[in-house]
mmCIF file of C-alpha atoms in Angstrom:
data_model
loop_
_atom_site.group_PDB
_atom_site.id
_atom_site.type_symbol
_atom_site.label_atom_id
_atom_site.label_comp_id
_atom_site.label_asym_id
_atom_site.label_seq_id
_atom_site.Cartn_x
_atom_site.Cartn_y
_atom_site.Cartn_z
ATOM 1 C CA MET A 1 45.765 10.178 27.997
ATOM 2 C CA SER A 2 42.437 10.865 28.444
ATOM 3 C CA ASP A 3 39.505 7.923 29.595
ATOM 4 C CA TYR A 4 37.020 7.937 26.890
ATOM 5 C CA ALA A 5 33.363 6.024 26.159
ATOM 6 C CA VAL A 6 31.218 5.200 23.228
ATOM 7 C CA TYR A 7 27.500 5.854 23.786
ATOM 8 C CA ASP A 8 24.576 5.114 21.441
ATOM 9 C CA VAL A 9 22.323 7.998 21.889
ATOM 10 C CA PHE A 10 18.664 8.072 20.851
ATOM 11 C CA THR A 11 18.097 4.578 21.957
ATOM 12 C CA ASP A 12 17.855 1.743 24.638
ATOM 13 C CA THR A 13 19.945 -0.731 22.735
ATOM 14 C CA GLY A 14 23.771 -1.014 21.857
ATOM 15 C CA LEU A 15 24.526 -1.244 18.113
ATOM 16 C CA ALA A 16 21.228 1.224 17.452
ATOM 17 C CA GLY A 17 21.135 4.731 17.522
ATOM 18 C CA ASN A 18 23.619 7.075 17.023
ATOM 19 C CA PRO A 19 27.155 6.570 17.922
ATOM 20 C CA LEU A 20 29.037 8.966 20.305
ATOM 21 C CA ALA A 21 32.754 9.282 21.239
ATOM 22 C CA VAL A 22 32.145 11.080 24.527
ATOM 23 C CA VAL A 23 36.428 12.346 25.674
ATOM 24 C CA PHE A 24 36.525 13.415 29.117
ATOM 25 C CA GLU A 25 39.196 15.461 30.584
ATOM 26 C CA ALA A 26 40.001 16.913 27.128
ATOM 27 C CA ASP A 27 41.648 20.254 28.263
ATOM 28 C CA HIS A 28 44.983 19.417 27.925
ATOM 29 C CA TYR A 29 44.051 18.771 23.783
ATOM 30 C CA SER A 30 44.577 21.353 20.721
ATOM 31 C CA ASP A 31 41.920 22.252 18.476
ATOM 32 C CA GLY A 32 43.922 20.662 15.878
ATOM 33 C CA GLN A 33 44.070 17.501 17.760
ATOM 34 C CA MET A 34 40.748 17.385 18.664
ATOM 35 C CA GLN A 35 40.244 17.731 15.131
ATOM 36 C CA ALA A 36 42.454 14.223 14.140
ATOM 37 C CA ILE A 37 40.791 12.596 17.227
ATOM 38 C CA ALA A 38 37.199 12.884 15.716
ATOM 39 C CA ARG A 39 38.745 11.843 12.508
ATOM 40 C CA GLU A 40 40.089 8.965 14.286
ATOM 41 C CA PHE A 41 36.795 8.103 15.634
ATOM 42 C CA ASN A 42 35.217 8.614 11.985
ATOM 43 C CA LEU A 43 31.501 8.747 13.699
ATOM 44 C CA SER A 44 28.945 11.738 12.981
ATOM 45 C CA GLU A 45 30.368 13.003 15.861
ATOM 46 C CA THR A 46 32.795 13.053 19.334
ATOM 47 C CA VAL A 47 32.680 15.536 22.044
ATOM 48 C CA PHE A 48 35.225 16.358 24.678
ATOM 49 C CA VAL A 49 34.242 17.355 27.967
ATOM 50 C CA LEU A 50 36.387 20.523 29.196
ATOM 51 C CA LYS A 51 36.554 22.174 32.565
ATOM 52 C CA PRO A 52 33.393 24.781 32.041
ATOM 53 C CA GLU A 53 34.308 28.277 32.036
ATOM 54 C CA ASN A 54 31.295 29.341 35.154
ATOM 55 C CA PRO A 55 32.058 27.176 37.821
ATOM 56 C CA VAL A 56 29.270 26.089 38.691
ATOM 57 C CA HIS A 57 28.304 24.766 35.454
ATOM 58 C CA THR A 58 28.888 20.702 35.186
ATOM 59 C CA ALA A 59 31.215 20.694 31.747
ATOM 60 C CA ARG A 60 32.633 22.881 28.890
ATOM 61 C CA LEU A 61 31.455 20.729 25.331
ATOM 62 C CA ARG A 62 33.326 20.740 22.009
ATOM 63 C CA ILE A 63 31.557 19.016 19.652
ATOM 64 C CA PHE A 64 33.309 17.757 16.325
ATOM 65 C CA THR A 65 32.377 15.731 12.923
ATOM 66 C CA ALA A 66 35.101 14.429 11.361
ATOM 67 C CA MET A 67 35.199 17.327 9.019
ATOM 68 C CA ARG A 68 35.097 20.622 11.604
ATOM 69 C CA GLU A 69 33.561 21.237 15.151
ATOM 70 C CA LEU A 70 29.968 22.582 15.206
ATOM 71 C CA PRO A 71 27.899 25.093 17.776
ATOM 72 C CA PHE A 72 25.443 22.537 19.063
ATOM 73 C CA ALA A 73 24.144 19.255 18.400
ATOM 74 C CA GLY A 74 21.510 16.769 19.626
ATOM 75 C CA HIS A 75 23.297 13.912 19.980
ATOM 76 C CA PRO A 76 26.134 14.933 21.708
ATOM 77 C CA THR A 77 24.278 16.979 24.447
ATOM 78 C CA VAL A 78 22.217 13.747 25.056
ATOM 79 C CA GLY A 79 25.062 11.437 24.837
ATOM 80 C CA ALA A 80 27.611 13.625 27.299
ATOM 81 C CA ALA A 81 24.709 14.461 29.823
ATOM 82 C CA VAL A 82 24.075 10.953 30.296
ATOM 83 C CA ALA A 83 27.907 10.056 30.339
ATOM 84 C CA LEU A 84 28.760 12.582 32.828
ATOM 85 C CA ALA A 85 25.987 11.986 34.978
ATOM 86 C CA GLU A 86 26.911 7.744 34.964
ATOM 87 C CA ARG A 87 30.559 8.847 35.730
ATOM 88 C CA ARG A 88 29.859 10.695 38.516
ATOM 89 C CA LEU A 89 27.773 8.253 40.406
ATOM 90 C CA GLY A 90 29.817 5.354 39.236
ATOM 91 C CA GLY A 91 27.974 2.182 40.377
ATOM 92 C CA ALA A 92 26.144 3.746 42.880
ATOM 93 C CA VAL A 93 22.635 4.404 41.756
ATOM 94 C CA PRO A 94 19.652 3.981 43.820
ATOM 95 C CA ASP A 95 17.593 1.176 42.761
ATOM 96 C CA ASN A 96 14.877 3.606 42.073
ATOM 97 C CA GLY A 97 16.863 5.471 39.789
ATOM 98 C CA ILE A 98 18.347 9.392 40.312
ATOM 99 C CA ASP A 99 17.539 12.495 38.435
ATOM 100 C CA LEU A 100 20.035 15.192 37.838
ATOM 101 C CA VAL A 101 20.241 18.510 36.568
ATOM 102 C CA LYS A 102 22.996 19.753 34.370
ATOM 103 C CA MET A 103 24.390 22.876 32.414
ATOM 104 C CA LEU A 104 26.807 22.056 29.686
ATOM 105 C CA GLU A 105 28.433 25.048 28.011
ATOM 106 C CA GLU A 106 28.525 24.460 24.647
ATOM 107 C CA ALA A 107 29.219 27.045 21.432
ATOM 108 C CA ILE A 108 25.862 28.108 20.955
ATOM 109 C CA GLY A 109 25.681 28.817 25.085
ATOM 110 C CA PRO A 110 24.569 27.436 28.017
ATOM 111 C CA VAL A 111 22.196 23.997 27.513
ATOM 112 C CA ARG A 112 19.835 23.158 30.537
ATOM 113 C CA CYS A 113 19.489 19.235 30.856
ATOM 114 C CA ALA A 114 18.039 16.835 32.915
ATOM 115 C CA VAL A 115 19.192 13.603 33.303
ATOM 116 C CA ARG A 116 17.795 9.964 34.767
ATOM 117 C CA VAL A 117 19.605 7.117 35.469
ATOM 118 C CA LYS A 118 18.569 3.532 36.561
ATOM 119 C CA PRO A 119 20.128 0.486 37.438
ATOM 120 C CA GLY A 120 20.375 -1.576 34.674
ATOM 121 C CA ALA A 121 18.799 0.492 32.155
ATOM 122 C CA ALA A 122 19.827 2.949 29.488
ATOM 123 C CA GLY A 123 20.311 6.660 30.666
ATOM 124 C CA PHE A 124 17.378 9.629 29.365
ATOM 125 C CA ALA A 125 18.535 13.218 29.112
ATOM 126 C CA GLU A 126 16.337 16.200 28.164
ATOM 127 C CA PHE A 127 17.705 19.336 27.362
ATOM 128 C CA ASP A 128 16.074 23.223 26.656
ATOM 129 C CA LEU A 129 16.841 24.062 23.318
ATOM 130 C CA PRO A 130 19.011 27.147 24.008
ATOM 131 C CA LYS A 131 18.397 28.716 20.169
ATOM 132 C CA LEU A 132 14.673 28.673 19.074
ATOM 133 C CA SER A 133 14.046 27.328 15.121
ATOM 134 C CA ARG A 134 14.040 29.898 12.673
ATOM 135 C CA GLN A 135 12.547 30.216 9.087
ATOM 136 C CA PHE A 136 15.163 31.674 6.249
ATOM 137 C CA ASP A 137 14.241 32.100 2.970
ATOM 138 C CA VAL A 138 15.179 29.689 0.396
ATOM 139 C CA GLY A 139 15.147 29.515 -3.695
ATOM 140 C CA ILE A 140 15.113 26.355 -4.121
ATOM 141 C CA GLU A 141 12.761 24.513 -6.399
ATOM 142 C CA PRO A 142 11.130 20.878 -5.825
ATOM 143 C CA ALA A 143 12.512 19.897 -9.219
ATOM 144 C CA ASP A 144 16.307 20.418 -7.787
ATOM 145 C CA VAL A 145 15.726 18.732 -4.845
ATOM 146 C CA GLY A 146 14.878 15.735 -6.370
ATOM 147 C CA VAL A 147 17.589 15.548 -8.258
ATOM 148 C CA ALA A 148 19.852 15.773 -5.755
ATOM 149 C CA LEU A 149 17.580 13.233 -3.591
ATOM 150 C CA GLY A 150 16.390 11.350 -6.063
ATOM 151 C CA LEU A 151 13.010 11.521 -5.881
ATOM 152 C CA ASP A 152 10.351 13.229 -8.274
ATOM 153 C CA PRO A 153 9.519 16.438 -8.096
ATOM 154 C CA HIS A 154 5.323 15.238 -7.220
ATOM 155 C CA GLU A 155 6.789 12.605 -4.543
ATOM 156 C CA ILE A 156 7.846 16.172 -2.159
ATOM 157 C CA GLY A 157 5.399 18.143 -0.023
ATOM 158 C CA PHE A 158 2.822 16.473 1.787
ATOM 159 C CA GLU A 159 -0.685 18.406 3.412
ATOM 160 C CA ASN A 160 0.569 22.363 3.343
ATOM 161 C CA HIS A 161 4.446 20.983 4.085
ATOM 162 C CA ARG A 162 6.257 22.725 1.366
ATOM 163 C CA VAL A 163 10.804 22.424 1.140
ATOM 164 C CA SER A 164 11.715 25.205 3.859
ATOM 165 C CA LEU A 165 15.048 26.471 5.299
ATOM 166 C CA TRP A 166 15.418 26.349 9.192
ATOM 167 C CA SER A 167 17.724 26.395 11.779
ATOM 168 C CA ALA A 168 18.295 26.289 15.921
ATOM 169 C CA GLY A 169 21.736 26.859 15.211
ATOM 170 C CA VAL A 170 22.814 24.432 12.456
ATOM 171 C CA PRO A 171 20.607 24.734 9.017
ATOM 172 C CA PHE A 172 18.499 22.418 7.496
ATOM 173 C CA VAL A 173 16.813 22.439 4.523
ATOM 174 C CA LEU A 174 13.728 20.666 5.529
ATOM 175 C CA VAL A 175 12.455 18.007 3.163
ATOM 176 C CA PRO A 176 9.047 16.612 3.223
ATOM 177 C CA VAL A 177 7.827 13.585 1.221
ATOM 178 C CA HIS A 178 4.255 11.571 0.573
ATOM 179 C CA ASP A 179 4.859 8.812 2.619
ATOM 180 C CA LEU A 180 7.250 6.150 4.090
ATOM 181 C CA ALA A 181 8.407 4.243 1.025
ATOM 182 C CA THR A 182 9.073 7.614 -0.718
ATOM 183 C CA ALA A 183 11.483 8.059 2.249
ATOM 184 C CA ALA A 184 13.174 4.932 1.331
ATOM 185 C CA LYS A 185 14.109 5.847 -1.522
ATOM 186 C CA ALA A 186 15.621 9.426 -0.997
ATOM 187 C CA GLU A 187 19.325 8.924 -1.970
ATOM 188 C CA CYS A 188 21.573 12.042 -1.337
ATOM 189 C CA ILE A 189 23.832 12.729 -4.453
ATOM 190 C CA ALA A 190 26.500 14.765 -2.811
ATOM 191 C CA ALA A 191 27.841 16.553 -5.630
ATOM 192 C CA GLU A 192 24.177 17.752 -6.882
ATOM 193 C CA TRP A 193 23.297 18.738 -2.935
ATOM 194 C CA ASP A 194 26.599 20.741 -2.850
ATOM 195 C CA ARG A 195 25.108 22.735 -5.801
ATOM 196 C CA ILE A 196 22.275 23.667 -4.972
ATOM 197 C CA ALA A 197 22.258 23.429 -0.803
ATOM 198 C CA PRO A 198 21.576 27.463 0.832
ATOM 199 C CA MET A 199 24.384 28.580 2.857
ATOM 200 C CA CYS A 200 22.835 29.865 6.631
ATOM 201 C CA ASP A 201 24.182 30.863 9.759
ATOM 202 C CA GLY A 202 27.923 30.598 8.328
ATOM 203 C CA GLN A 203 27.276 26.804 6.869
ATOM 204 C CA LEU A 204 25.848 24.650 4.277
ATOM 205 C CA ALA A 205 22.613 23.301 4.660
ATOM 206 C CA PHE A 206 22.434 19.772 5.456
ATOM 207 C CA ALA A 207 19.487 17.423 3.864
ATOM 208 C CA TYR A 208 16.694 16.285 6.246
ATOM 209 C CA VAL A 209 13.805 14.258 4.759
ATOM 210 C CA TYR A 210 10.434 13.974 6.135
ATOM 211 C CA CYS A 211 7.553 12.614 6.096
ATOM 212 C CA ARG A 212 4.538 11.766 8.767
ATOM 213 C CA GLY A 213 4.284 8.559 10.945
ATOM 214 C CA GLY A 214 6.629 5.664 11.277
ATOM 215 C CA VAL A 215 7.352 1.890 11.136
ATOM 216 C CA ASN A 216 6.952 2.445 14.964
ATOM 217 C CA HIS A 217 3.441 2.844 16.129
ATOM 218 C CA ALA A 218 4.291 5.820 18.840
ATOM 219 C CA SER A 219 6.182 7.941 15.487
ATOM 220 C CA SER A 220 4.814 11.288 14.949
ATOM 221 C CA PHE A 221 7.346 11.321 11.880
ATOM 222 C CA HIS A 222 9.968 9.557 9.870
ATOM 223 C CA ALA A 223 12.922 11.415 9.369
ATOM 224 C CA ARG A 224 16.329 10.576 7.488
ATOM 225 C CA MET A 225 19.458 13.555 7.760
ATOM 226 C CA PHE A 226 22.103 13.343 4.728
ATOM 227 C CA ALA A 227 25.338 15.346 5.067
ATOM 228 C CA PRO A 228 27.775 14.107 2.569
ATOM 229 C CA GLY A 229 29.924 16.951 2.655
ATOM 230 C CA ASP A 230 30.286 16.671 6.531
ATOM 231 C CA GLY A 231 31.522 13.244 6.062
ATOM 232 C CA MET A 232 27.960 11.788 7.178
ATOM 233 C CA PRO A 233 26.491 10.012 3.861
ATOM 234 C CA GLU A 234 23.650 9.352 6.120
ATOM 235 C CA ASP A 235 23.405 10.256 9.856
ATOM 236 C CA PRO A 236 21.538 8.045 12.140
ATOM 237 C CA ALA A 237 19.946 10.597 14.418
ATOM 238 C CA THR A 238 19.841 13.553 14.349
ATOM 239 C CA GLY A 239 18.735 16.523 17.549
ATOM 240 C CA SER A 240 19.754 19.393 15.470
ATOM 241 C CA ALA A 241 17.575 18.483 12.678
ATOM 242 C CA ALA A 242 14.539 17.712 15.279
ATOM 243 C CA ALA A 243 15.618 21.151 16.858
ATOM 244 C CA ALA A 244 15.097 22.849 13.147
ATOM 245 C CA LEU A 245 11.896 20.518 12.422
ATOM 246 C CA SER A 246 10.055 21.988 15.532
ATOM 247 C CA GLY A 247 9.378 25.537 13.866
ATOM 248 C CA ALA A 248 8.425 23.674 10.534
ATOM 249 C CA ILE A 249 5.471 21.908 12.039
ATOM 250 C CA HIS A 250 4.659 24.685 14.300
ATOM 251 C CA HIS A 251 4.284 26.792 10.676
ATOM 252 C CA PHE A 252 2.420 24.355 8.977
ATOM 253 C CA ASP A 253 0.942 22.338 11.025
ATOM 254 C CA GLY A 254 -0.246 25.371 13.327
ATOM 255 C CA LEU A 255 -0.158 24.265 16.924
ATOM 256 C CA LEU A 256 -2.881 25.129 19.742
ATOM 257 C CA ASP A 257 -1.370 26.444 23.011
ATOM 258 C CA GLY A 258 -0.316 24.269 24.890
ATOM 259 C CA ASN A 259 2.446 21.137 24.885
ATOM 260 C CA HIS A 260 2.840 19.166 22.321
ATOM 261 C CA ALA A 261 4.587 15.811 22.847
ATOM 262 C CA LEU A 262 5.973 14.072 19.704
ATOM 263 C CA MET A 263 8.135 11.297 18.768
ATOM 264 C CA ILE A 264 10.489 11.078 15.646
ATOM 265 C CA GLU A 265 12.224 8.233 14.578
ATOM 266 C CA GLN A 266 14.963 7.784 11.980
ATOM 267 C CA GLY A 267 17.998 5.759 11.140
ATOM 268 C CA VAL A 268 15.338 3.496 9.928
ATOM 269 C CA GLU A 269 16.745 2.269 6.539
ATOM 270 C CA MET A 270 20.265 2.555 8.260
ATOM 271 C CA GLY A 271 19.282 -0.727 10.666
ATOM 272 C CA ARG A 272 20.132 1.664 13.425
ATOM 273 C CA PRO A 273 16.736 2.600 14.722
ATOM 274 C CA SER A 274 16.558 5.753 16.488
ATOM 275 C CA LEU A 275 13.391 7.561 18.656
ATOM 276 C CA ILE A 276 13.892 11.378 19.626
ATOM 277 C CA HIS A 277 11.801 12.598 22.137
ATOM 278 C CA LEU A 278 10.202 16.170 20.871
ATOM 279 C CA HIS A 279 8.420 18.354 23.073
ATOM 280 C CA ILE A 280 7.191 21.555 21.568
ATOM 281 C CA ASP A 281 5.529 24.284 23.895
ATOM 282 C CA CYS A 282 2.982 26.546 22.251
ATOM 283 C CA ALA A 283 1.730 30.396 23.992
ATOM 284 C CA GLY A 284 0.141 33.354 21.574
ATOM 285 C CA ASN A 285 0.570 31.773 18.571
ATOM 286 C CA GLN A 286 3.956 31.568 18.950
ATOM 287 C CA VAL A 287 6.631 28.620 19.891
ATOM 288 C CA SER A 288 7.746 29.875 23.590
ATOM 289 C CA HIS A 289 10.130 26.512 24.333
ATOM 290 C CA VAL A 290 11.085 23.571 22.983
ATOM 291 C CA ARG A 291 13.204 20.083 24.929
ATOM 292 C CA ILE A 292 14.640 17.393 22.855
ATOM 293 C CA GLY A 293 15.607 13.955 24.671
ATOM 294 C CA GLY A 294 16.194 10.607 24.691
ATOM 295 C CA GLN A 295 17.814 7.231 25.772
ATOM 296 C CA ALA A 296 21.409 6.512 25.639
ATOM 297 C CA VAL A 297 23.818 3.095 26.474
ATOM 298 C CA ARG A 298 27.145 2.524 26.832
ATOM 299 C CA VAL A 299 28.736 -0.003 24.439
ATOM 300 C CA ALA A 300 32.831 0.882 24.450
ATOM 301 C CA GLU A 301 35.071 2.449 27.302
ATOM 302 C CA GLY A 302 39.160 2.763 26.817
ATOM 303 C CA LYS A 303 41.625 4.932 27.110
ATOM 304 C CA LEU A 304 43.078 7.458 24.397
ATOM 305 C CA LEU A 305 47.278 7.181 24.351
ATOM 306 C CA VAL A 306 47.226 10.315 22.804
#
């Protein structure tokens, strides 16, 4: 048996953002049991908290979709960091809040997280990207992307942004579209996407549609993510996709040296609006450092009886 909690991540409001199941003290579960439990929760991801291999680290995380294990994902990292901080502190949080640093071991490598917990408020966590986004060759025609996503080829691309393939541990075909209306009409046809989606980093790339601006006035980009082959017809917030997008933003927008603070909104069309904080540091005309963060709020807790 293990305690668990459900957090809505990349939001400060319950029943919005991306739901995540966090299973604590999960060392006794086998790989098969973890996968079965993730299927039982049937959320986009379930994270299992285990004892760290390095005793100076906070915990080891294993991240599962309903279909498979992932080497890294953003909303489980943020949600688990907040959950572990709140579990450790209990109700003993100073009135002015408290800042913590946690080192989380994931399959991709150690991930450093800064966590802010305040009484009566959603927690906030921000992590350093363990692997910078890299571009890969992709031979997908806009017409094929359009068929798979229900878009006309002329609606794909804006300014100098073009369809591209990037990965910071999880690969995504990044599909820029003209505006919010075009993004809203996108609909992933699973069979067509499976036909054209490339393999990258040992995985089938997911579809990530994005445009400038957003419904929220603070948003730099509006996004949608589709992964029907992985049990997710659409995902309301995808930190690993924001990680991949960081490389494309630098590549296409020619970011100058310095820090660039951006906000990505997602999940709007699903009725689960999310906000992902993205910080890109550039030096010597290259991306040197990327951080991803967001809020997380606990909406349920209980005990697994298996």
